[in-house]
Coordinates of C-alpha atoms and ligand atoms in Angstrom, one line a residue:
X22 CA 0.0 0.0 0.0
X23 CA 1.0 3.7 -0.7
X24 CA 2.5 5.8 1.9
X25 CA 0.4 8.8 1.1
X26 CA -3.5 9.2 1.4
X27 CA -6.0 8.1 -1.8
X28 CA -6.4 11.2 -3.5
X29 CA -9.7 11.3 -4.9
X30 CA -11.3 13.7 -7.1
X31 CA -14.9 14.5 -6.9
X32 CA -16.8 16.7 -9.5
X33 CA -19.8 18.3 -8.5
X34 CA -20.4 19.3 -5.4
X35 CA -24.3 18.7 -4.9
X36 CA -25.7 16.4 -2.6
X37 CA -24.5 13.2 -4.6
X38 CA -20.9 14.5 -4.4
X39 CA -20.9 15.6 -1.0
X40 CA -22.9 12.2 -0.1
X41 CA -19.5 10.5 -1.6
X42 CA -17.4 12.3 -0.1
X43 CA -18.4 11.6 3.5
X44 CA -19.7 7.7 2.6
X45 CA -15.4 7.5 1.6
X46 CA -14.0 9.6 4.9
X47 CA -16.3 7.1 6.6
X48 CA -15.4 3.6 5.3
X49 CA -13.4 1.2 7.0
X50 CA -11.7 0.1 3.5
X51 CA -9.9 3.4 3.4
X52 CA -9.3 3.8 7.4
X53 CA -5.7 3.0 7.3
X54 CA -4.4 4.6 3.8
X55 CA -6.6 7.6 4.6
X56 CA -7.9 9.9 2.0
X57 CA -8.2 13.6 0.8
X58 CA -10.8 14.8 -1.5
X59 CA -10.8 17.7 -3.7
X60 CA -14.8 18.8 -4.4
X61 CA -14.8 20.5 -7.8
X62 CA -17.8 22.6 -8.7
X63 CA -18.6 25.1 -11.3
X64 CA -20.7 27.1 -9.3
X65 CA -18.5 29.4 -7.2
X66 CA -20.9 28.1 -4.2
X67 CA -21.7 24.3 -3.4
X68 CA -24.5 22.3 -2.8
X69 CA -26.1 22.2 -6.3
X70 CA -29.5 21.2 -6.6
X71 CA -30.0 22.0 -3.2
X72 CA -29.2 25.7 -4.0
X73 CA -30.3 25.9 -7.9
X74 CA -33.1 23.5 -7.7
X75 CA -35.0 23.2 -4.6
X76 CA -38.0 25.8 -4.9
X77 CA -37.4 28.3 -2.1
X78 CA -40.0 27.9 -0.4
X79 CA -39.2 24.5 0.5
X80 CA -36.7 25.4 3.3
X81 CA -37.4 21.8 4.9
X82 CA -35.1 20.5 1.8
X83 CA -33.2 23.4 1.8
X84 CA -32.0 22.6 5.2
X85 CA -30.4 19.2 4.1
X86 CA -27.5 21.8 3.6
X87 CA -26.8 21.6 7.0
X88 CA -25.9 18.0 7.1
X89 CA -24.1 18.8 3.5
X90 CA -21.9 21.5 6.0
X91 CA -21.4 19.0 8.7
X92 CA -19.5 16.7 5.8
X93 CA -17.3 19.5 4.0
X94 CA -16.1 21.0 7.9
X95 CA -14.4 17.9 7.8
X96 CA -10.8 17.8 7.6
X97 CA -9.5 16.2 4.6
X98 CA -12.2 17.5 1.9
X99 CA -11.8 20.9 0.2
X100 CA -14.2 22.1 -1.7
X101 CA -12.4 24.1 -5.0
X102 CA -15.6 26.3 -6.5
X103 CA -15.6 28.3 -10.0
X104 CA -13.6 25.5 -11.6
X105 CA -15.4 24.2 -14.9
X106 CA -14.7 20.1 -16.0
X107 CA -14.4 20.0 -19.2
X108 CA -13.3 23.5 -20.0
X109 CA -10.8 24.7 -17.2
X110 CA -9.7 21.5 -16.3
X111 CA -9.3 17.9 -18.6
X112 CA -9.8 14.5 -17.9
X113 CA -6.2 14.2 -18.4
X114 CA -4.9 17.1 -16.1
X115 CA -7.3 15.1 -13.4
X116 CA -5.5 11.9 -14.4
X117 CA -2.1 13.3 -13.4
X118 CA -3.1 14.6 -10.1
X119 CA -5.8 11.9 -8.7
X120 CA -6.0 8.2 -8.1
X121 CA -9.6 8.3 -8.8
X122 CA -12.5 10.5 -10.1
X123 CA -16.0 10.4 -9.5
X124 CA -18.6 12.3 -11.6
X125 CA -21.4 13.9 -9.7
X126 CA -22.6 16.7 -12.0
X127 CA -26.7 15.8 -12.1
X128 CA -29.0 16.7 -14.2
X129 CA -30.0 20.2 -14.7
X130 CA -31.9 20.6 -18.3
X131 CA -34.7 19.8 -19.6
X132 CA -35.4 16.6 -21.7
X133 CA -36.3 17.6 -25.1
X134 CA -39.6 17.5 -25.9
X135 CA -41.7 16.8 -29.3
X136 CA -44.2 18.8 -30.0
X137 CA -45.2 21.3 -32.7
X138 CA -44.9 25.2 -31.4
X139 CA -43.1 23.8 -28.6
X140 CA -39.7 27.0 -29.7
X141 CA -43.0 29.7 -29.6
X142 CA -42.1 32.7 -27.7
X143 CA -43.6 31.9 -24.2
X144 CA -43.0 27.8 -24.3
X145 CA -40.6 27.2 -21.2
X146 CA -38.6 24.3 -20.1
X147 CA -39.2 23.9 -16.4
X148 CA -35.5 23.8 -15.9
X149 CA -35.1 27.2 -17.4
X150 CA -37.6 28.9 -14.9
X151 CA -36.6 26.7 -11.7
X152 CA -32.8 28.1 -12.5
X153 CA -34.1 31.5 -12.8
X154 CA -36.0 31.8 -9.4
X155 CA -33.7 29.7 -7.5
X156 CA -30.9 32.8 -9.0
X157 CA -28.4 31.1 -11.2
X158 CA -25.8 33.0 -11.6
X159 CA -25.9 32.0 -15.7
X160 CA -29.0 32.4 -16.4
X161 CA -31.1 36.0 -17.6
X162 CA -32.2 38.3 -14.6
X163 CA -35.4 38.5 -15.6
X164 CA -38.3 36.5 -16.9
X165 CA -41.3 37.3 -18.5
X166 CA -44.8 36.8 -16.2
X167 CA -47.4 38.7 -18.4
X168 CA -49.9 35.4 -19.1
X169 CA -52.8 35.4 -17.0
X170 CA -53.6 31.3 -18.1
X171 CA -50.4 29.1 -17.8
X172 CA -49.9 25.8 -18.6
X173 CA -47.1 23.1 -16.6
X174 CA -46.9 19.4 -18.4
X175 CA -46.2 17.1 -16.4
X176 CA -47.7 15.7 -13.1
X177 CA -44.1 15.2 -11.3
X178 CA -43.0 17.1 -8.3
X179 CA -41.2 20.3 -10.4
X180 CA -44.5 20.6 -12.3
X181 CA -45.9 21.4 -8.6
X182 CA -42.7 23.7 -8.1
X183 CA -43.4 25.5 -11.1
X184 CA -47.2 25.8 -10.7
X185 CA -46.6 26.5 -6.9
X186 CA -44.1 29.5 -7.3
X187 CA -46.3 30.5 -10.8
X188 CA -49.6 30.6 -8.4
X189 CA -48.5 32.3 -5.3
X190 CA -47.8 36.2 -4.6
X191 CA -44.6 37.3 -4.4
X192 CA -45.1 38.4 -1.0
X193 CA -45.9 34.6 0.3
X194 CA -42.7 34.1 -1.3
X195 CA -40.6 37.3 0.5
X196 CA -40.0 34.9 3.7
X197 CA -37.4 32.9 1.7
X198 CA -34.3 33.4 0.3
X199 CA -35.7 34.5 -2.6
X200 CA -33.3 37.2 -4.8
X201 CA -34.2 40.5 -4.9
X202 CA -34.5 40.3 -8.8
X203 CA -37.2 37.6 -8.6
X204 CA -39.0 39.4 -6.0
X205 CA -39.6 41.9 -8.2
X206 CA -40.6 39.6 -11.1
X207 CA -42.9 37.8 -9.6
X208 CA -44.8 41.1 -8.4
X209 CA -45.7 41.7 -12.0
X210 CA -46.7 37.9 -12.2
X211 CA -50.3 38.4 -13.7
X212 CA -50.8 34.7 -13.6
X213 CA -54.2 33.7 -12.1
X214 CA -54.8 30.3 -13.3
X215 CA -52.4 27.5 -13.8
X216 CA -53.6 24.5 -15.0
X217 CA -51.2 21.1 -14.5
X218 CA -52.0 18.5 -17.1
X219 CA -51.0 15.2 -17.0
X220 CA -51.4 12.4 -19.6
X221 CA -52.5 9.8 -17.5
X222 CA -54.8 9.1 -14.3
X223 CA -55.1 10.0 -10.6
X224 CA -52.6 6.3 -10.0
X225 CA -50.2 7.4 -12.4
X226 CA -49.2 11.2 -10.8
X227 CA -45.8 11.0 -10.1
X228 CA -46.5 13.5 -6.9
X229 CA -45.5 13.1 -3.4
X230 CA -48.4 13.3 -0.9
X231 CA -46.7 15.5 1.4
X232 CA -45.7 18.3 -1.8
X233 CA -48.7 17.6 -3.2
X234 CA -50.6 18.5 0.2
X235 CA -48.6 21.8 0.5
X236 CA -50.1 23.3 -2.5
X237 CA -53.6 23.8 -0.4
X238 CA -51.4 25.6 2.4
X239 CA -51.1 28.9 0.8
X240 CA -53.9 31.2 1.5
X241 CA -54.2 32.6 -2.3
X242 CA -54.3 29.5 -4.6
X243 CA -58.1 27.2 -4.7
X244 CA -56.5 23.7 -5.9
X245 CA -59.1 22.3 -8.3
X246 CA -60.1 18.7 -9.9
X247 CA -62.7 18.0 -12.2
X248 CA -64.2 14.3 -10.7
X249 CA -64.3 13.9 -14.4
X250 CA -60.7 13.0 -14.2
X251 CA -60.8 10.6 -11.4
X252 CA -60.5 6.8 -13.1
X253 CA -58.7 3.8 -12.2
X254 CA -58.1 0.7 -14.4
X255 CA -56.7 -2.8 -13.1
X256 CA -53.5 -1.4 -13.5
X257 CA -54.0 1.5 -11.4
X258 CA -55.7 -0.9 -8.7
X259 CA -52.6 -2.7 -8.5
X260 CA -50.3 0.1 -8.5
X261 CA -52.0 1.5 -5.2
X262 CA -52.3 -1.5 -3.8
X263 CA -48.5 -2.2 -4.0
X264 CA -47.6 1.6 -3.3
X265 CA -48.3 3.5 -0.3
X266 CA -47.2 7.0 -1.7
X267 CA -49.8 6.1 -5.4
X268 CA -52.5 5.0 -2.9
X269 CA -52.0 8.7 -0.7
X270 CA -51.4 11.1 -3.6
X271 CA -54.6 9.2 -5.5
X272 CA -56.6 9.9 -2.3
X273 CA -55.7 13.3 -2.2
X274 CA -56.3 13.9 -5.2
X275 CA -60.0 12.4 -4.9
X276 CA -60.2 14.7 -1.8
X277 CA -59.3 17.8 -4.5
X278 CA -62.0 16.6 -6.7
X279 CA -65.1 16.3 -4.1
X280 CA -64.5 19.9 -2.3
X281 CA -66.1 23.1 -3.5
X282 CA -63.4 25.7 -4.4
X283 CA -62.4 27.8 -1.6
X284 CA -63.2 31.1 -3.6
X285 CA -59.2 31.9 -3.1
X286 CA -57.6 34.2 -6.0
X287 CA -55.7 31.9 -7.8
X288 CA -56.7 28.8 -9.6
X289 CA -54.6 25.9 -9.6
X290 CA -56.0 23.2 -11.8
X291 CA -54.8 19.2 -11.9
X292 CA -56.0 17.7 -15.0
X293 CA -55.8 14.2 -15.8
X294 CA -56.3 12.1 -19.0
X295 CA -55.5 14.8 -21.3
X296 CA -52.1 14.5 -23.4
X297 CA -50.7 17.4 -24.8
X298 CA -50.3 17.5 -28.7
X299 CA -49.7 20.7 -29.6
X300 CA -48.7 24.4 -28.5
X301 CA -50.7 26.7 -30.3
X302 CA -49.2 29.8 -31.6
X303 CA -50.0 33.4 -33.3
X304 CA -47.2 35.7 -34.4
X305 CA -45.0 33.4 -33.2
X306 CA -46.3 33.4 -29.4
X307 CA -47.8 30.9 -27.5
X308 CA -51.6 31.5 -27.1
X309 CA -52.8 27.9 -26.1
X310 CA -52.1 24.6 -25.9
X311 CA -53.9 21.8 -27.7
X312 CA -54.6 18.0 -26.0
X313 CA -56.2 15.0 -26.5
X314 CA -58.3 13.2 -24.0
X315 CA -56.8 9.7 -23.1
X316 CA -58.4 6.3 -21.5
X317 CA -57.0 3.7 -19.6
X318 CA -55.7 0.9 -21.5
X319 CA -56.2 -1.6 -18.0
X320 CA -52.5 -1.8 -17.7
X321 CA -52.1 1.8 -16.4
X322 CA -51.3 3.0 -20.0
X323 CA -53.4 5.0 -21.7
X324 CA -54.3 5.5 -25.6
X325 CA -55.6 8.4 -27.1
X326 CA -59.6 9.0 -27.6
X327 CA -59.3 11.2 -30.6
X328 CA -61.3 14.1 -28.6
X329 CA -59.4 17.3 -28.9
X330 CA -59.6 20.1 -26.5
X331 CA -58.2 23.9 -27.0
X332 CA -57.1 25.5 -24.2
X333 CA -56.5 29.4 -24.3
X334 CA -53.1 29.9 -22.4
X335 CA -50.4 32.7 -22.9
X336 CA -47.5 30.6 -21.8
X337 CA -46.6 26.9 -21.7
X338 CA -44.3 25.0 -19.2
X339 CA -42.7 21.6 -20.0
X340 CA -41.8 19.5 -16.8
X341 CA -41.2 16.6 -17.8
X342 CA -38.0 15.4 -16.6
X343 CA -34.2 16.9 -16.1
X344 CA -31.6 15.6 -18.4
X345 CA -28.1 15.2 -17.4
X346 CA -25.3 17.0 -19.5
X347 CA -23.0 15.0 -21.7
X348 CA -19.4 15.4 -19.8
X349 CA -16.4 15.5 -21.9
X350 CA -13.9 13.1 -22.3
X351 CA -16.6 10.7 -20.5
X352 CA -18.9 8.2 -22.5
X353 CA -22.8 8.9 -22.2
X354 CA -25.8 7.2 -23.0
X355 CA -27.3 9.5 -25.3
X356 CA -31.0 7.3 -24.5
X357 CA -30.7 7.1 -20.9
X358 CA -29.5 10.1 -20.3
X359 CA -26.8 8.4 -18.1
X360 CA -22.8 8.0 -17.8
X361 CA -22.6 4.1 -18.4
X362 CA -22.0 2.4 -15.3
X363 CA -21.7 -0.7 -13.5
X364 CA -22.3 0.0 -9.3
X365 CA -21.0 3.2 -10.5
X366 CA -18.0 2.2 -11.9
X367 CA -17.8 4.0 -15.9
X368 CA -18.0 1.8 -18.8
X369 CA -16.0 2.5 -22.0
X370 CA -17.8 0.2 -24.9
X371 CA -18.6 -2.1 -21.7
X372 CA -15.0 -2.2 -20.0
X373 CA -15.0 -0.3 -16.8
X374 CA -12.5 3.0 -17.1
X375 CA -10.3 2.5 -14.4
X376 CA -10.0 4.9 -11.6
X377 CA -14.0 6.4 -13.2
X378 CA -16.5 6.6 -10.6
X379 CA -20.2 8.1 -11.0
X380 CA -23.1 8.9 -8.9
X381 CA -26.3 10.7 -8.0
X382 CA -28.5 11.5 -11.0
X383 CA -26.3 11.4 -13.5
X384 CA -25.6 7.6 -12.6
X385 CA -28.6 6.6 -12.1
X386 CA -31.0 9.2 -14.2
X387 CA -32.9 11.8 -12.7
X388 CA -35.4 10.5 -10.6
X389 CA -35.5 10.0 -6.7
X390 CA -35.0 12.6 -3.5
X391 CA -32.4 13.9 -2.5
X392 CA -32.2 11.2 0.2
X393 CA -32.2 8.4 -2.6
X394 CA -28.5 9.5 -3.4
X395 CA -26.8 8.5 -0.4
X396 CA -27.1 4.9 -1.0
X397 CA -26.4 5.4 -4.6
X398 CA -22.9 7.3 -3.0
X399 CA -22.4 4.5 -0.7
X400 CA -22.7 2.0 -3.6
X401 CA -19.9 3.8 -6.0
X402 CA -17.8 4.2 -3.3
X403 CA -17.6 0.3 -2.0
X404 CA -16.5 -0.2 -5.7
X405 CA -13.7 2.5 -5.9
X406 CA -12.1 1.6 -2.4
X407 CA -12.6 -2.4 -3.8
X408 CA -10.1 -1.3 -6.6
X409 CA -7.9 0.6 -4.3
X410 CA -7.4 -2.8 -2.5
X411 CA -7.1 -4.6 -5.6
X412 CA -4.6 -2.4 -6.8
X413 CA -6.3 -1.3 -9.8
X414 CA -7.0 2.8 -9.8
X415 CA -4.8 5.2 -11.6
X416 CA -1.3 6.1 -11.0
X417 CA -1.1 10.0 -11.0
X418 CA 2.1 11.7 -11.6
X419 CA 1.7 14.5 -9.3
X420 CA -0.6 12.9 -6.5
X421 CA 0.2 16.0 -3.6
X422 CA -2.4 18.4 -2.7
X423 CA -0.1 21.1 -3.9
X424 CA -0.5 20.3 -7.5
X425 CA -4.1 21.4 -8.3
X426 CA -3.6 24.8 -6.3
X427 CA -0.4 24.9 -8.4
X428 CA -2.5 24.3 -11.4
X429 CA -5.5 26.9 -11.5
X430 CA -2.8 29.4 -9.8
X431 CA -0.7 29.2 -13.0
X432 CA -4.0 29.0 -15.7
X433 CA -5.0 32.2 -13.6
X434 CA -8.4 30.4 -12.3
X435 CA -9.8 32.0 -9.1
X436 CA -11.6 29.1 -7.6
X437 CA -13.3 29.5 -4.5
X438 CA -13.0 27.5 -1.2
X439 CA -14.9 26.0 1.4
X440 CA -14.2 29.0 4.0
X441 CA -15.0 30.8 1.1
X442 CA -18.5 29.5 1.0
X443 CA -18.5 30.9 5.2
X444 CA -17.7 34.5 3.5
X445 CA -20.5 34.1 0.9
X446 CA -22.9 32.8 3.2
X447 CA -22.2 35.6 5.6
X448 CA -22.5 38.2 3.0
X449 CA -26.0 36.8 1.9
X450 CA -27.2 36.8 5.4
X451 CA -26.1 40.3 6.4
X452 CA -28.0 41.4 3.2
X453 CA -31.4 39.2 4.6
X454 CA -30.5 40.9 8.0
X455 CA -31.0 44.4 6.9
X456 CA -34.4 43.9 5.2
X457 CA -35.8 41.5 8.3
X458 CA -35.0 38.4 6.1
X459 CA -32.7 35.0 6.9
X460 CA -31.0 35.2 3.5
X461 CA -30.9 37.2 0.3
X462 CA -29.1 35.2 -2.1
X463 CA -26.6 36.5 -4.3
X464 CA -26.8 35.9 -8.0
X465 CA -24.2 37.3 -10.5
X466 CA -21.1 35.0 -10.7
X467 CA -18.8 38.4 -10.2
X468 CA -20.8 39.4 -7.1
X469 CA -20.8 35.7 -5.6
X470 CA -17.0 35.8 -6.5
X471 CA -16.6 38.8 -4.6
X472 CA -18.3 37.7 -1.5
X473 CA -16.1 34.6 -1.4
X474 CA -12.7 36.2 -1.8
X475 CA -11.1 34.1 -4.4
X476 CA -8.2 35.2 -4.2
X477 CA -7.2 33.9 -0.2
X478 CA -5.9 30.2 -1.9
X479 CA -3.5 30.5 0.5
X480 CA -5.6 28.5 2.6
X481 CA -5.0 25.7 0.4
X482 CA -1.4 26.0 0.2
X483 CA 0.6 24.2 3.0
Ligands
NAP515 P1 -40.9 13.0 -12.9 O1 -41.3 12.7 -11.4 O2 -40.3 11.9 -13.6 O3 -42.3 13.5 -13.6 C1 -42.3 13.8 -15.0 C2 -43.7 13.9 -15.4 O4 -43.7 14.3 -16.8 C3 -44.6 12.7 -15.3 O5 -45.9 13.0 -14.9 C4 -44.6 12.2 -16.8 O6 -45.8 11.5 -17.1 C5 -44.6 13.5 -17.5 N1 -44.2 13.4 -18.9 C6 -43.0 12.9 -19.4 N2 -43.0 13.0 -20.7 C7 -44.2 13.5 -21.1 C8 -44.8 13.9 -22.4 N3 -44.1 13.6 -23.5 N4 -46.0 14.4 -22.4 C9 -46.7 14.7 -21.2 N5 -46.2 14.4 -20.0 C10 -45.0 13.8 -19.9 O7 -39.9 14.2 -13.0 P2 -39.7 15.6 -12.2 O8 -41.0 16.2 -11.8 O9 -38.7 16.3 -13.0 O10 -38.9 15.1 -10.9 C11 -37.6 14.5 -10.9 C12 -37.3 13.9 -9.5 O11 -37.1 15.0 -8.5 C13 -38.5 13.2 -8.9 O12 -38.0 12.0 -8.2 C14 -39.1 14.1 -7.9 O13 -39.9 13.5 -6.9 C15 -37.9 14.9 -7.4 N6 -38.3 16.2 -6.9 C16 -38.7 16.3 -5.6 C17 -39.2 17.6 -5.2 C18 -39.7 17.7 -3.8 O14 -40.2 18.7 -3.4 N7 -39.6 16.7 -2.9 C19 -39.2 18.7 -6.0 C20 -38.8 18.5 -7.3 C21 -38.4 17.3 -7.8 P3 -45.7 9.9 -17.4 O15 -45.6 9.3 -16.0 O16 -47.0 9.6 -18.1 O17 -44.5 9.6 -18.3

């Protein structure tokens, strides 16, 4: 065995990265070598999905961070922010400096979607909007709320994000960490009906009960069914009977359908059976959307009934799953929207790339909570520190932790660090503190950079 520590390499530091990080610091495999991790992340701030795609007003989620801080306090794990795979640093430069590298980037656009007027001005990928309100630092500053009639596809848990932050006022939203800059967007939302659609039943909703729930919590938004929609097949029968979480979200949804409306503002329809075929358009803007009503096929399919229905809409939200990026250097399965893996180790034409590793959503595809990724961690992880015992990870040239600082301090790359992230952090809740809030987040990439001091790498030189 090696006289120095297994230097591994994680890239992305959202909960799937930072979930591998402290499943490796804890295993026994790895207690006498020791290791030391370098966190990479393109963001100048960690935590990834948690901060660019939790809605904000989920601060139950958001405050997985502080387990997420408890892990990267740890000795032994830096994080090293600003610091692009791919662009500022190569698979081949990693090589030289790591035994092994695990992929943990996600999944943060949209999956394409088929259907005519789908590029009309006002036709949205939910992706698109969730990085806008959650302030990425690389997306526009502003976004255009002017429909009163929106439509969200999809009946998944960001379709309820989407329709959640679309449906309430901006002033339910002020108690989060909302930016300033979305604040003020969303006060000229003039959206007063969203309506959800989904292209199968009640049984099929991909919801959670508890999200699902939430949406009749806010004081402005009436959640609405038409008991028209409610239909199960055999299928469907079997599918609640073998899941606890289809049988609760189909009873809530029932519960929806056999209220009266509440008489609150806003109008937040869930319609079932009814699959979207086409966006309809006028000088080049969205001003509907066009579906057809579907029946169950008995299996929990369903096939189309050849009834159209026009719905007069002035924007058009697709959320209909995330997509994970294709990472240079690194094979993808263009169908799967996956890194090819086995346990998480990367396969090259079906042989496993040694010293490759992948996790979280971009192992796996993106589906599951957050919590889902930790086994999924644990899992890659038992397979790297196998090979470490079998002898078989890389053999890096310059394996000290001096090399990397070494490296983006002569390409001139101001990466942040981990008490970097206590600067930033500080910053945004000193600007919460002087307007009564917990946080104000900071969004431009200069401004974040700023706040985090870049410059101090010192406190990664030894
Ligand atoms: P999802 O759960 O997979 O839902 C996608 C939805 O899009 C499904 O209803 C699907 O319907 C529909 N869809 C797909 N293709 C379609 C098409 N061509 N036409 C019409 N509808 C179509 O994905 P997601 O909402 O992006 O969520 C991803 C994961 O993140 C999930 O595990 C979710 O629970 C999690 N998440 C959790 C929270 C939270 O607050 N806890 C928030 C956001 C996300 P079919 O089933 O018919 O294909």
């Amino acid at each position: 065995m090696l006289d120095r520590p297994l230097r591994v390499a994680i890239v992305g530091a959202g909960p799937a990265g930072i979930y591998a990080a402290d499943a490796l610091m804890k295993s026994d495999k790895a207690k006498d070598r020791g290791v030391s991790i370098d966190l990479f992340e393109r963001m100048p701030a960690p935590f990834g999905l948690i901060r660019y795609g939790v809605a904000p007003d989920h601060p139950r989620i958001k405050g997985i961070i502080t387990a997420l801080h408890k892990v990267l306090d740890k000795p032994h794990i830096r994080l090293i922010g600003n610091v692009h795979y791919g662009s500022d640093i190569t698979l081949e430069e990693l090589r030289q400096m790591y035994d092994a590298v695990i992929f943990s980037t996600g999944a943060t656009d949209d999956r394409t979607m088929n259907l005519p007027g789908i590029d009309l001005d006002g036709s949205y990928g939910a992706a698109q909007f969730v990085a806008w309100y959650d302030g990425h630092p690389d997306f526009p500053r502003d976004w255009p709320l002017e429909a009163e009639k929106v439509a969200v596809i999809g009946v998944g848990n960001v379709a309820l994000d989407v329709a959640r932050v679309l449906a309430k006022t901006s002033d339910e939203l002020l108690a989060t960490e909302i930016p300033a800059n979305v604040y003020e967007g969303l006060s000229k939302n003039k959206a007063v009906e969203v309506h959800v659609f989904g292209r199968r039943g009640p049984a099929q909703a991909k919801f959670t009960p508890l999200e699902l729930k939430e949406l009749d919590h806010s004081p402005t938004i009436d959640v609405i069914v038409d008991p028209e929609d409610i239909h199960y097949d055999e299928g469907s029968t079997v599918a609640r009977r073998s899941s606890k979480i289809t049988d609760q979200v189909s009873t809530i949804i029932e519960q929806y359908a056999l209220r009266d409306p509440k008489g609150r503002p806003h109008k937040l329809f869930l319609h079932f059976f009814e699959s979207p075929v086409e966006i309809l358009g006028e000088d080049g803007k969205v001003v509907g959307l066009r579906t057809e009503r579907t029946e169950l096929d008995g299996t929990g399919n369903v096939s189309g009934t050849g009834k159209f229905t026009d719905w007069e809409l002035g924007s058009v939200y697709r959320a209909i799953g995330y997509l994970s990026d294709n990472l240079r250097q690194i094979p993808f399965d263009d169908q799967a929207g996956v890194i090819p893996n086995e346990a998480g180790r990367i396969l090259d034409r079906g042989e496993h790339m040694t010293g490759m590793y992948t996790t979280g959503w971009i192992k796996r595809g993106p589906v599951g909570l957050i919590g889902h990724t930790k086994g999924d961690a644990n899992e890659t992880v038992d397979c790297l520190l196998d090979d470490m015992l079998a002898g078989n990870l890389l053999d890096p040239s310059e394996p000290g932790e001096d090399s990397i600082v070494k490296f983006l301090e002569s390409k001139d790359i101001p990466f942040t660090t981990w008490d970097g992230w206590y600067r930033l952090d500080k910053h945004e809740r000193s600007l919460g503190a002087a307007t009564g809030r917990e946080r104000v987040k900071v969004v431009e990439r200069h401004e974040m950079l700023a706040a985090s001091e870049p410059h101090k790498v010192q406190e990664y030189n030894s």
